[in-house]
Coordinates of C-alpha atoms in Angstrom, one line a residue:
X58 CA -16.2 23.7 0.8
X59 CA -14.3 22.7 3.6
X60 CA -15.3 23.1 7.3
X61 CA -12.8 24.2 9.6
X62 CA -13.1 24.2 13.0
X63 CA -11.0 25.9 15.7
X64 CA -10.0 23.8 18.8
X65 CA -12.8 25.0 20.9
X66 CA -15.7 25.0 19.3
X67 CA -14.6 21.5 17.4
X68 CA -14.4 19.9 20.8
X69 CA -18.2 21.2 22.0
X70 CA -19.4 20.3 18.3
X71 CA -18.2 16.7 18.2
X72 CA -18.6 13.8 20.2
X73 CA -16.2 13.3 23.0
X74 CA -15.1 9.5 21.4
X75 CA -14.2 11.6 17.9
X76 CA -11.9 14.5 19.8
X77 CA -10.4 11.4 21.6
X78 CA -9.2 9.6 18.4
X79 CA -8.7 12.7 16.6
X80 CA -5.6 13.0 18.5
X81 CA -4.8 9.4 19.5
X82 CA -1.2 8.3 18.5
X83 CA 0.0 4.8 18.1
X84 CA 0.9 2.8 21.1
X85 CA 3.9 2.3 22.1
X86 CA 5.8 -1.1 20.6
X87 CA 2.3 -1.7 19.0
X88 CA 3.7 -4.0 15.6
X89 CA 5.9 -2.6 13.3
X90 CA 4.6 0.7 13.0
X91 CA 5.6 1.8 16.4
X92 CA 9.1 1.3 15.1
X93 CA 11.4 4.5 15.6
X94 CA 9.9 7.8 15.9
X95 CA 6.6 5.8 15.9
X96 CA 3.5 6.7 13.7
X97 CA 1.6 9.8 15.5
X98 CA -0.5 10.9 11.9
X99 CA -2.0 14.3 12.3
X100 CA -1.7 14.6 16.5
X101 CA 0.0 17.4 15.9
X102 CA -2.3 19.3 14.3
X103 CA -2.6 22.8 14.5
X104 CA -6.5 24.1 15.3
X105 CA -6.5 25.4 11.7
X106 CA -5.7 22.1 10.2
X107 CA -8.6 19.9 11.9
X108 CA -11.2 19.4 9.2
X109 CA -14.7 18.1 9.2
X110 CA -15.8 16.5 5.7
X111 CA -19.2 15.6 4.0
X112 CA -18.2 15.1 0.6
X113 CA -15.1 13.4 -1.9
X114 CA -13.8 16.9 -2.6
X115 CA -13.5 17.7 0.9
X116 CA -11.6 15.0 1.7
X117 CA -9.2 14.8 -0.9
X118 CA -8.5 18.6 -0.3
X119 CA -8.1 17.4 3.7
X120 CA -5.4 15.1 3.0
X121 CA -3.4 16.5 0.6
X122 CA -0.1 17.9 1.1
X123 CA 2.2 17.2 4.4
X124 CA 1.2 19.6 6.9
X125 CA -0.3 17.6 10.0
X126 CA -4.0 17.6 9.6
X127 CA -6.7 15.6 11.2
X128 CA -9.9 14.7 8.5
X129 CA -12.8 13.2 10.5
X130 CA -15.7 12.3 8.2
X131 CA -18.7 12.5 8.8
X132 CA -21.7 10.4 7.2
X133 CA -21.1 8.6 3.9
X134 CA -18.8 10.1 1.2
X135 CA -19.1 8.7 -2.2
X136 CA -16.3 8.6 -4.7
X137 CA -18.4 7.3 -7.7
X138 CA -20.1 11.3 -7.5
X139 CA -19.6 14.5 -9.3
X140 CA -18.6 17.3 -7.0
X141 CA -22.2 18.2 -6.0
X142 CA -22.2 14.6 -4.6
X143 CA -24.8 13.5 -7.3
X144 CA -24.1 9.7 -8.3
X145 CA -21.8 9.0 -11.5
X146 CA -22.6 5.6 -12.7
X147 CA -19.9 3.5 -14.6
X148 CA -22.0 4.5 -18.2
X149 CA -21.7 7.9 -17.4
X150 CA -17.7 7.6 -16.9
X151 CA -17.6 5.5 -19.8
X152 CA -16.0 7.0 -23.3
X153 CA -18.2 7.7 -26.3
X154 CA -16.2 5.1 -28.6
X155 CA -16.4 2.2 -25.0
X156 CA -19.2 -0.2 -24.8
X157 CA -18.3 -3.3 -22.7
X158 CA -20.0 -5.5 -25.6
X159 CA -17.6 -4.1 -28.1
X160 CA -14.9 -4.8 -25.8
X161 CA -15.7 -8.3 -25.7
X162 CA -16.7 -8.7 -28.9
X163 CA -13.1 -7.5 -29.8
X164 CA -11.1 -8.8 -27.2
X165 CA -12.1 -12.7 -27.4
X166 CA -9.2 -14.9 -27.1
X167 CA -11.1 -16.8 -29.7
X168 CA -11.0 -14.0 -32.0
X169 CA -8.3 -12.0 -31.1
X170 CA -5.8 -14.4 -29.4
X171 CA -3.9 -14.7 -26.3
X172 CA -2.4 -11.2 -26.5
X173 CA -2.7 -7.7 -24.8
X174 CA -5.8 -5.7 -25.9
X175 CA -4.5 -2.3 -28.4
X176 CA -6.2 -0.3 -30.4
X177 CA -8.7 2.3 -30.9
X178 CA -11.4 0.5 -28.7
X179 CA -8.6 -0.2 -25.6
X180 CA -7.8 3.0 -25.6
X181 CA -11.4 3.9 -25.0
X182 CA -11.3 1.5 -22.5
X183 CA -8.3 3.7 -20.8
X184 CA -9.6 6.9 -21.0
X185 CA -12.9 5.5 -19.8
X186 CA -10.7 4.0 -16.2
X187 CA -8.7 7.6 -16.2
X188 CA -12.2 9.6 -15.9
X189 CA -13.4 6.9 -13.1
X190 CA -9.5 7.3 -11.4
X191 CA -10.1 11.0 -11.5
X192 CA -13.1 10.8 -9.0
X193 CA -12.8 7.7 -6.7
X194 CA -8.7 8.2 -6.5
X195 CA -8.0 10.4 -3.4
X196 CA -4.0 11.0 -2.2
X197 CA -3.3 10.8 1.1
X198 CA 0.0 13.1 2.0
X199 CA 1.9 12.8 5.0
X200 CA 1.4 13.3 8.9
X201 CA -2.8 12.6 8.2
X202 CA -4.8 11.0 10.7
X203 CA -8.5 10.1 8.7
X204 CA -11.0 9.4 11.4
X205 CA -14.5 8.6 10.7
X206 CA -17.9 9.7 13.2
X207 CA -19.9 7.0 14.2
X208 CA -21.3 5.0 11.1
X209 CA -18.8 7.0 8.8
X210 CA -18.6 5.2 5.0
X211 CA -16.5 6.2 2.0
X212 CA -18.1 4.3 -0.6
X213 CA -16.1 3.9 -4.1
X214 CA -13.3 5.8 -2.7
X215 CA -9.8 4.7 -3.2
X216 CA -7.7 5.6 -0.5
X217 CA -4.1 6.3 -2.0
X218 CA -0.7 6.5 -0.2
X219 CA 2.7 7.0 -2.6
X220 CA 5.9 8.4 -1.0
X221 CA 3.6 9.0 2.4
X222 CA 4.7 8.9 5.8
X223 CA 2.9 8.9 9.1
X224 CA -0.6 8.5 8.4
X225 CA -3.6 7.4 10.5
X226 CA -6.5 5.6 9.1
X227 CA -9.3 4.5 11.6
X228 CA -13.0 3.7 12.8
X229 CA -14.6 4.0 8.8
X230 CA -16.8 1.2 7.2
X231 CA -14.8 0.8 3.6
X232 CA -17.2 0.3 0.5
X233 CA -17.2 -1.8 -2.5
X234 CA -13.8 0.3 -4.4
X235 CA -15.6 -1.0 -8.0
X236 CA -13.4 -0.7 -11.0
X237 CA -15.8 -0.4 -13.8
X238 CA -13.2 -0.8 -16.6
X239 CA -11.3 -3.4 -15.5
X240 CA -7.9 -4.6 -17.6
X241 CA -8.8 -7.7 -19.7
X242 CA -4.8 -9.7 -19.0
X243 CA -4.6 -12.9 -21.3
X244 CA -1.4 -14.1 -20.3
X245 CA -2.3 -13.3 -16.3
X246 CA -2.5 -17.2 -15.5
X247 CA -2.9 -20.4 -17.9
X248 CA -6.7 -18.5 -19.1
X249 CA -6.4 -15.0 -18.7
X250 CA -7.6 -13.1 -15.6
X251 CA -9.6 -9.2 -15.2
X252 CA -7.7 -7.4 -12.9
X253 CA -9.1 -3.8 -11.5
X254 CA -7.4 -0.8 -10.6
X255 CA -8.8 -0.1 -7.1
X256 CA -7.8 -1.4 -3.6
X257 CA -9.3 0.3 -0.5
X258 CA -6.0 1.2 1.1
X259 CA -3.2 1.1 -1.2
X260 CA 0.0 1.9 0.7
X261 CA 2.5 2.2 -2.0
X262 CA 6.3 3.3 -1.5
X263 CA 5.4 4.6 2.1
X264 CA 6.6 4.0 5.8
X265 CA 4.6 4.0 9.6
X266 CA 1.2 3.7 8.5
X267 CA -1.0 2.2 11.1
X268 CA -4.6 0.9 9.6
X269 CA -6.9 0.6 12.9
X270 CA -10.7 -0.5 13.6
X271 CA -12.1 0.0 9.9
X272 CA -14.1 -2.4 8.7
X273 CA -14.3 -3.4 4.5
X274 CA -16.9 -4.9 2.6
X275 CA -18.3 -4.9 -1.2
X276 CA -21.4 -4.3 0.6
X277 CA -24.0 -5.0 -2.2
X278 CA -21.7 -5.6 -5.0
X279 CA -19.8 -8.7 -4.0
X280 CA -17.2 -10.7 -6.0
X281 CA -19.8 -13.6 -5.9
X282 CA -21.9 -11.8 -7.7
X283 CA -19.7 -10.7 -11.3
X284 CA -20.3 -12.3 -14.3
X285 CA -18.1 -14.3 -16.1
X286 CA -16.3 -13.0 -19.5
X287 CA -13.9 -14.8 -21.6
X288 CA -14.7 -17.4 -19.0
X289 CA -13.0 -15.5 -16.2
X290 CA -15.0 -13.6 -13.2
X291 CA -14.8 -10.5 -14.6
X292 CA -13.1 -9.0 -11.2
X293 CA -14.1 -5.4 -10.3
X294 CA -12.4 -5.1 -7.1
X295 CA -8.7 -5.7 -6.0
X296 CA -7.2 -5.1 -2.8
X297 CA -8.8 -4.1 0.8
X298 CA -5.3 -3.2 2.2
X299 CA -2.3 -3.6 -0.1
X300 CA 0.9 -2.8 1.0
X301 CA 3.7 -2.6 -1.5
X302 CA 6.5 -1.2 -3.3
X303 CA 9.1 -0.6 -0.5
X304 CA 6.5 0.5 2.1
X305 CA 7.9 -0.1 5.5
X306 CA 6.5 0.4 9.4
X307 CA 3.0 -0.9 9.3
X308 CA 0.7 -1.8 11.6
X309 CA -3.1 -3.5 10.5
X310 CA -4.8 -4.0 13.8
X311 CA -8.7 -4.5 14.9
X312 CA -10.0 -4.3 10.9
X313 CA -13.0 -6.8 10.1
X314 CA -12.2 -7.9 6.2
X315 CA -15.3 -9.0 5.3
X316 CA -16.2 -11.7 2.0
X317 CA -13.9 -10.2 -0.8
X318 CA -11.5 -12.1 -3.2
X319 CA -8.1 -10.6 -3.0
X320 CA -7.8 -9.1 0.7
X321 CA -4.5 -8.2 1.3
X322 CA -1.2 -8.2 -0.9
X323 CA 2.4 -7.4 1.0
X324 CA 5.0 -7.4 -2.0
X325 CA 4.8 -5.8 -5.6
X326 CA 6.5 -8.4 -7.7
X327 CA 8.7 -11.5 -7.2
X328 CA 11.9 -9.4 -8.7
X329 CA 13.9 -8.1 -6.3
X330 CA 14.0 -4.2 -5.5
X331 CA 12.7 -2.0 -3.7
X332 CA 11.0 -4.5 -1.4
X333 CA 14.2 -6.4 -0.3
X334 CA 15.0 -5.2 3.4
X335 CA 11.2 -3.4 3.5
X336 CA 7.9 -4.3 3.7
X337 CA 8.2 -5.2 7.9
X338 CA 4.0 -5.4 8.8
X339 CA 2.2 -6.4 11.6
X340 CA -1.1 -8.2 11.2
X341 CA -3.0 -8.6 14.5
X342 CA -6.6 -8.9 16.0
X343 CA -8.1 -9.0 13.0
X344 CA -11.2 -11.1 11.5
X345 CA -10.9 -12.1 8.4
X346 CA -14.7 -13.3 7.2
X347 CA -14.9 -15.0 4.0
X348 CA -12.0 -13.7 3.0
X349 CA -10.8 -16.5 -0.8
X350 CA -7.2 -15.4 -0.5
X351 CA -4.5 -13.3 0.6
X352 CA -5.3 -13.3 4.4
X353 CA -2.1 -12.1 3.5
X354 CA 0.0 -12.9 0.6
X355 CA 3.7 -11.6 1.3
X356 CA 6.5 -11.7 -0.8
X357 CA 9.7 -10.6 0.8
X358 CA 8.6 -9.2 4.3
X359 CA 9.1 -10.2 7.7
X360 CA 5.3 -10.0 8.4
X361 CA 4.0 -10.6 12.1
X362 CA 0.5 -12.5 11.7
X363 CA -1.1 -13.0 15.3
X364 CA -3.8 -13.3 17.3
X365 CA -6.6 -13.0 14.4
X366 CA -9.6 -14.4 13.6
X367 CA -10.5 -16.6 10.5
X368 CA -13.5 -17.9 9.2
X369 CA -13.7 -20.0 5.9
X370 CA -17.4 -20.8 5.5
X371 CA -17.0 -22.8 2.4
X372 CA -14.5 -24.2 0.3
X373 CA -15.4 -23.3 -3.0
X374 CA -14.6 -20.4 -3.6
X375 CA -11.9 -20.3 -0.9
X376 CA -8.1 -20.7 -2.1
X377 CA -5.9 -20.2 0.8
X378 CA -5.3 -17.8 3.8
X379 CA -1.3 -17.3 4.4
X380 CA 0.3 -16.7 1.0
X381 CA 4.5 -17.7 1.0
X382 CA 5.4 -15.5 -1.3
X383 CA 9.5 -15.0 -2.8
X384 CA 11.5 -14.7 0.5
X385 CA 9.0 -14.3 2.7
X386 CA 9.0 -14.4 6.8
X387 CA 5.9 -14.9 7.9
X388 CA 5.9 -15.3 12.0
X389 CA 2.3 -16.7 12.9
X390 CA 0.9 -17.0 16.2
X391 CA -2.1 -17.7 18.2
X392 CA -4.3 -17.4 15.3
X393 CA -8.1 -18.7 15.2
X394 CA -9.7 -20.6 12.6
X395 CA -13.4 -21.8 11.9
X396 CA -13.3 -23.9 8.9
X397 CA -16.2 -24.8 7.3
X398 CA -17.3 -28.7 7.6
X399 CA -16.0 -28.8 3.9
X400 CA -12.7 -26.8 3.9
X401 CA -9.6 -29.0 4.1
X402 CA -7.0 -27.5 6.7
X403 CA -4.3 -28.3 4.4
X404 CA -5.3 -25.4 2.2
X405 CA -4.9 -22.5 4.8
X406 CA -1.0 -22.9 3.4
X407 CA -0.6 -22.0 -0.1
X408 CA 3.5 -21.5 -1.4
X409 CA 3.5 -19.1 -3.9
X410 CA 7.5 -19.5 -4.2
X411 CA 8.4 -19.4 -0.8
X412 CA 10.6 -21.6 2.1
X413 CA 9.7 -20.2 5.2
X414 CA 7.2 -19.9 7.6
X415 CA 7.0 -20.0 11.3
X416 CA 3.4 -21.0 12.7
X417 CA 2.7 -21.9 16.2
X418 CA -0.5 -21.6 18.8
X419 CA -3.0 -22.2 16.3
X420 CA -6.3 -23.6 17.1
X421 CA -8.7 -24.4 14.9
X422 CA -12.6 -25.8 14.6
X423 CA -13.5 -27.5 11.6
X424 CA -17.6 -27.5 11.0
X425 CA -19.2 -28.0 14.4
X426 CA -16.2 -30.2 16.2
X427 CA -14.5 -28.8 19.3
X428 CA -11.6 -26.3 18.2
X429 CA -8.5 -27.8 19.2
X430 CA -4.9 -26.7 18.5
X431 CA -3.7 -27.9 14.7
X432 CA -0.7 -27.0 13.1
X433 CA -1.7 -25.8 9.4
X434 CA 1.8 -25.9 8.1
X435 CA 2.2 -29.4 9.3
X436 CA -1.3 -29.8 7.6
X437 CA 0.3 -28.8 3.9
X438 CA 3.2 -30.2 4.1
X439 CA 1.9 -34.0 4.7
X440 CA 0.1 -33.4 1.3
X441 CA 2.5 -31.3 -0.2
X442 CA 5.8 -31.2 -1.9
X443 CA 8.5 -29.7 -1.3
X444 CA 8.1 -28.7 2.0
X445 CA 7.7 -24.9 3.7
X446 CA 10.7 -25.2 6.6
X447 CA 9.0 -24.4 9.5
X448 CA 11.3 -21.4 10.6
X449 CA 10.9 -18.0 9.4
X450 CA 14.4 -16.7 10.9
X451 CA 13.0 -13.8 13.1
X452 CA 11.3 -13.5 16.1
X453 CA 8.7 -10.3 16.6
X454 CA 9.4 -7.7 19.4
X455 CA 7.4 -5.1 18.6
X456 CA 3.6 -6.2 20.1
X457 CA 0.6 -5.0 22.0
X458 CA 0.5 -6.0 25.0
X459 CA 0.3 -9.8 25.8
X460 CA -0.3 -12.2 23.1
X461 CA -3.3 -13.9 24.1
X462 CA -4.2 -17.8 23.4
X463 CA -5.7 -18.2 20.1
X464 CA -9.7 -19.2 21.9
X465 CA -9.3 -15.9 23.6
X466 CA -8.1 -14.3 20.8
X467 CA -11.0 -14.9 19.1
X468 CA -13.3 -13.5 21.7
X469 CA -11.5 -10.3 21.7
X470 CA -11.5 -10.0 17.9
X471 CA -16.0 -10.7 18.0
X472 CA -16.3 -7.9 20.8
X473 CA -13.8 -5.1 19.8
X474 CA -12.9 -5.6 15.7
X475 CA -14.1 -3.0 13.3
X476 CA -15.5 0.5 12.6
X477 CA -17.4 1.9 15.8
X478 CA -15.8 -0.7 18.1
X479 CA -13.1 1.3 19.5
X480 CA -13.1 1.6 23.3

C-alpha cells in the first residue's frame, strides 16, 4: 500500500536533509542536463503526489505514469521478492522445463555449434528471464524525482527509463541488478560471450535525466566471483548507468561506481539512427573504483568527462577506462587516476572505432610514485596504430561551477561522492 503524505505532516515526519532534496532541482548550467527548460523531476509535485515507499510494489506504483511525483525510499527495497517482500530466489523464478545444467549441456558450442540457442529448452530459458523481468523491472515515467533516506538500498531492482523525460535519481546505494538467466551469444566476440538483461539505470530513448550522489555496487555477488561456462564468465550483471537509444540532456554527477565489469555504455549500436545528433552527457565528480571497462564507452555523443576520480587496482581484469566508440566526442578534463603499480597507462585509451578525443589536465599516480600530469591519449597512441586525433571538435559550456585541477578534484570526489554524501 502506498503511503501518502500531505505537505505538512511529511515535512514534521521526515528528516529536514530528505524535504530538502525532495524538492531540489538541477542547477543551473550544471552538464548537459541543465540544457533548456533544465531537469526539475518531481519539484513540482503536488502534496498528494509525494510518496514514501518500503517495498518494490510501492515504488513501481510511485513512478509510474507522468504526473510530477516525488518517491523517497525508505530502508532497503528488494526487487528479487514477491509482493509480501519475501525473497524469490533465481530457482524459484526458474521454468519447470529450465535447469541451468541442461542448458549447458545443450547449448555447448562443442555440441551444438557456434549458433543462437532455439528450442524447447531456450524458450524455457525465456520464460524463466520474463518471470524474473516481471519483478526486478520497474518504469520510471516522467517528471519523477526518486530520493532515497539515509542508508536507502534497492537491491535487484532495475531502474527503467523508455520515452521518459525529466527525472531525478539521487542519494540511493544501487545493489547487485543479477540476471539469473542470462543470454548464452556465440557469435558475441571470436568465443562467445553471456550477456544479462539488467543495468541499474537504463536510460533508454529519454531526455534531461540527471543521475546524482547514488552509489553502485554488486555488493556480495561481484563479477569476480561468476563461474566460467562454455569458457566465458558467465556475466550476470550489465550496466550501472547505460544511456542509449536517442536519450539526450544528461547529467551523471557525484556517483561512486564501485568494482563492476561493464559500468557505463553511451550509444546502442555502431549503426547510425536514432543516436546521431543525441546522446549529449555530462560525466563529472565521479569515482570510478575498480571499475574493468566502460568508464564510459560512447559511441556517437559529445560526452563531457571531467573532474573524476579513477582508480585501477590491478591490471588483470582491467580493459580500459574511456571507450572511442563510432563518432564519438569525448571532451576530457582534469580527470584523476591511481593506477595500480601494474596497469600500463597506455590502456586507459581503448578505440572501439573511433577518431576523436580531446584529453587535457590529467594527472595521474602509478603504484606509489608522486601523481604527476600524463597525457593518456599521448600514452596509446605511442603504442598504438592508427592514431585517436587529439581533438574532439566541441568545447563544453554547460558546467558546475569552476573546473577544478585534477589533485583537487580528487579530494572533492573522496569527501562528497556517493549515497548519504550530499551537503
Amino acid at each position: 500500500m502506498l503511503v501518502i503524505a500531505v505537505a505538512a505532516p511529511a515535512a514534521a515526519a521526515s528528516p529536514p536533509l530528505s524535504e530538502r532534496l525532495a524538492r531540489q532541482v538541477l542547477s543551473a548550467g550544471d552538464g548537459w542536463a541543465a540544457e533548456g527548460a533544465g531537469t526539475t523531476g518531481g519539484a513540482a509535485a503536488a502534496p498528494e503526489n509525494v510518496f514514501q515507499v518500503d517495498t518494490r510494489d510501492e515504488l513501481a506504483a510511485a513512478v509510474a505514469g507522468t504526473a510530477p511525483a516525488i518517491v523517497i525510499v525508505r530502508g532497503t527495497i528488494r526487487g528479487n521478492a514477491d509482493p509480501a517482500g519475501a525473497a524469490v530466489s533465481c530457482a524459484q523464478f526458474a521454468d519447470p522445463a529450465y535447469t541451468l545444467d541442461a542448458f549447458l549441456s545443450a547449448y555447448d558450442p562443442a555440441v551444438w555449434g557456434r549458433v543462437a540457442p532455439s528450442g524447447p529448452l531456450e524458450e524455457a530459458r525465456a520464460r524463466s528471464a520474463a518471470n524474473q523481468s516481471a519483478r526486478v523491472r520497474v518504469n520510471v515515467g516522467s517528471n519523477k524525482t526518486i530520493v532515497g533516506l539515509g542508508g536507502a538500498r534497492l537491491n535487484g531492482v532495475f531502474l527503467r527509463l523508455d520515452g521518459s523525460s525529466n527525472v531525478i535519481i539521487r542519494n540511493l546505494t544501487h545493489e547487485d541488478s543479477r540476471d539469473c538467466f542470462p543470454v548464452w551469444s556465440p557469435t558475441d566476440g571470436a568465443t562467445g560471450n553471456w550477456n544479462a538483461a539488467y543495468d541499474n539505470i537504463w536510460v533508454r530513448n529519454s531526455n534531461h535525466i540527471w543521475v546524482d550522489h547514488n552509489t553502485f555496487t554488486d555488493a556480495d555477488n561481484p563479477d569476480s566471483a561468476q563461474p566460467l561456462h562454455f569458457g566465458r564468465p558467465y556475466q550476470v550483471h550489465d550496466g550501472q548507468v547505460d544511456i542509449t537509444n536517442g536519450s539526450n540532456y544528461v547529467t551523471v554527477s557525484y556517483n561512486r561506481f564501485t568494482n563492476h565489469d561493464k559500468t557505463m555504455l553511451i550509444g546502442s549500436t555502431n549503426t547510425p539512427g536514432a543516436d546521431v545528433g543525441a546522446l549529449k552527457v555530462t560525466v563529472h565528480h565521479n569515482e570510478f573504483e575498480g571499475s574493468v571497462q566502460r568508464a564510459p564507452r560512447v559511441r556517437f555523443g559529445q560526452v563531457d568527462v571531467y573532474n573524476n576520480l579513477y582508480r585501477v587496482p590491478v591490471d588483470d581484469p582491467y580493459e580500459y577506462s574511456f571507450g572511442v566508440g563510432v563518432q564519438s566526442a569525448i571532451y576530457a578534463e582534469n580527470n584523476y587516476v591511481a593506477f595500480g603499480a601494474d596497469v600500463p597507462p597506455d590502456s586507459f585509451v581503448f578505440d572501439w572505432g573511433g577518431t576523436v578525443l580531446t584529453e587535457k589536465g590529467t594527472w595521474a599516480r602509478s603504484g606509489r610514485s608522486l601523481p604527476r600530469p600524463v597525457n593518456l591519449l599521448a600514452a596509446y597512441n605511442a603504442t598504438h596504430d592508427p592514431d585517436i586525433a587529439p581533438d574532439a571538435g566541441w568545447t563544453p559550456s554547460l558546467r558546475a561551477g569552476h573546473v577544478l585541477p585534477a589533485p583537487a578534484a580528487a579530494l572533492v570526489v573522496e569527501l562528497c561522492a556517493g549515497a548519504g554524501r550530499i551537503r
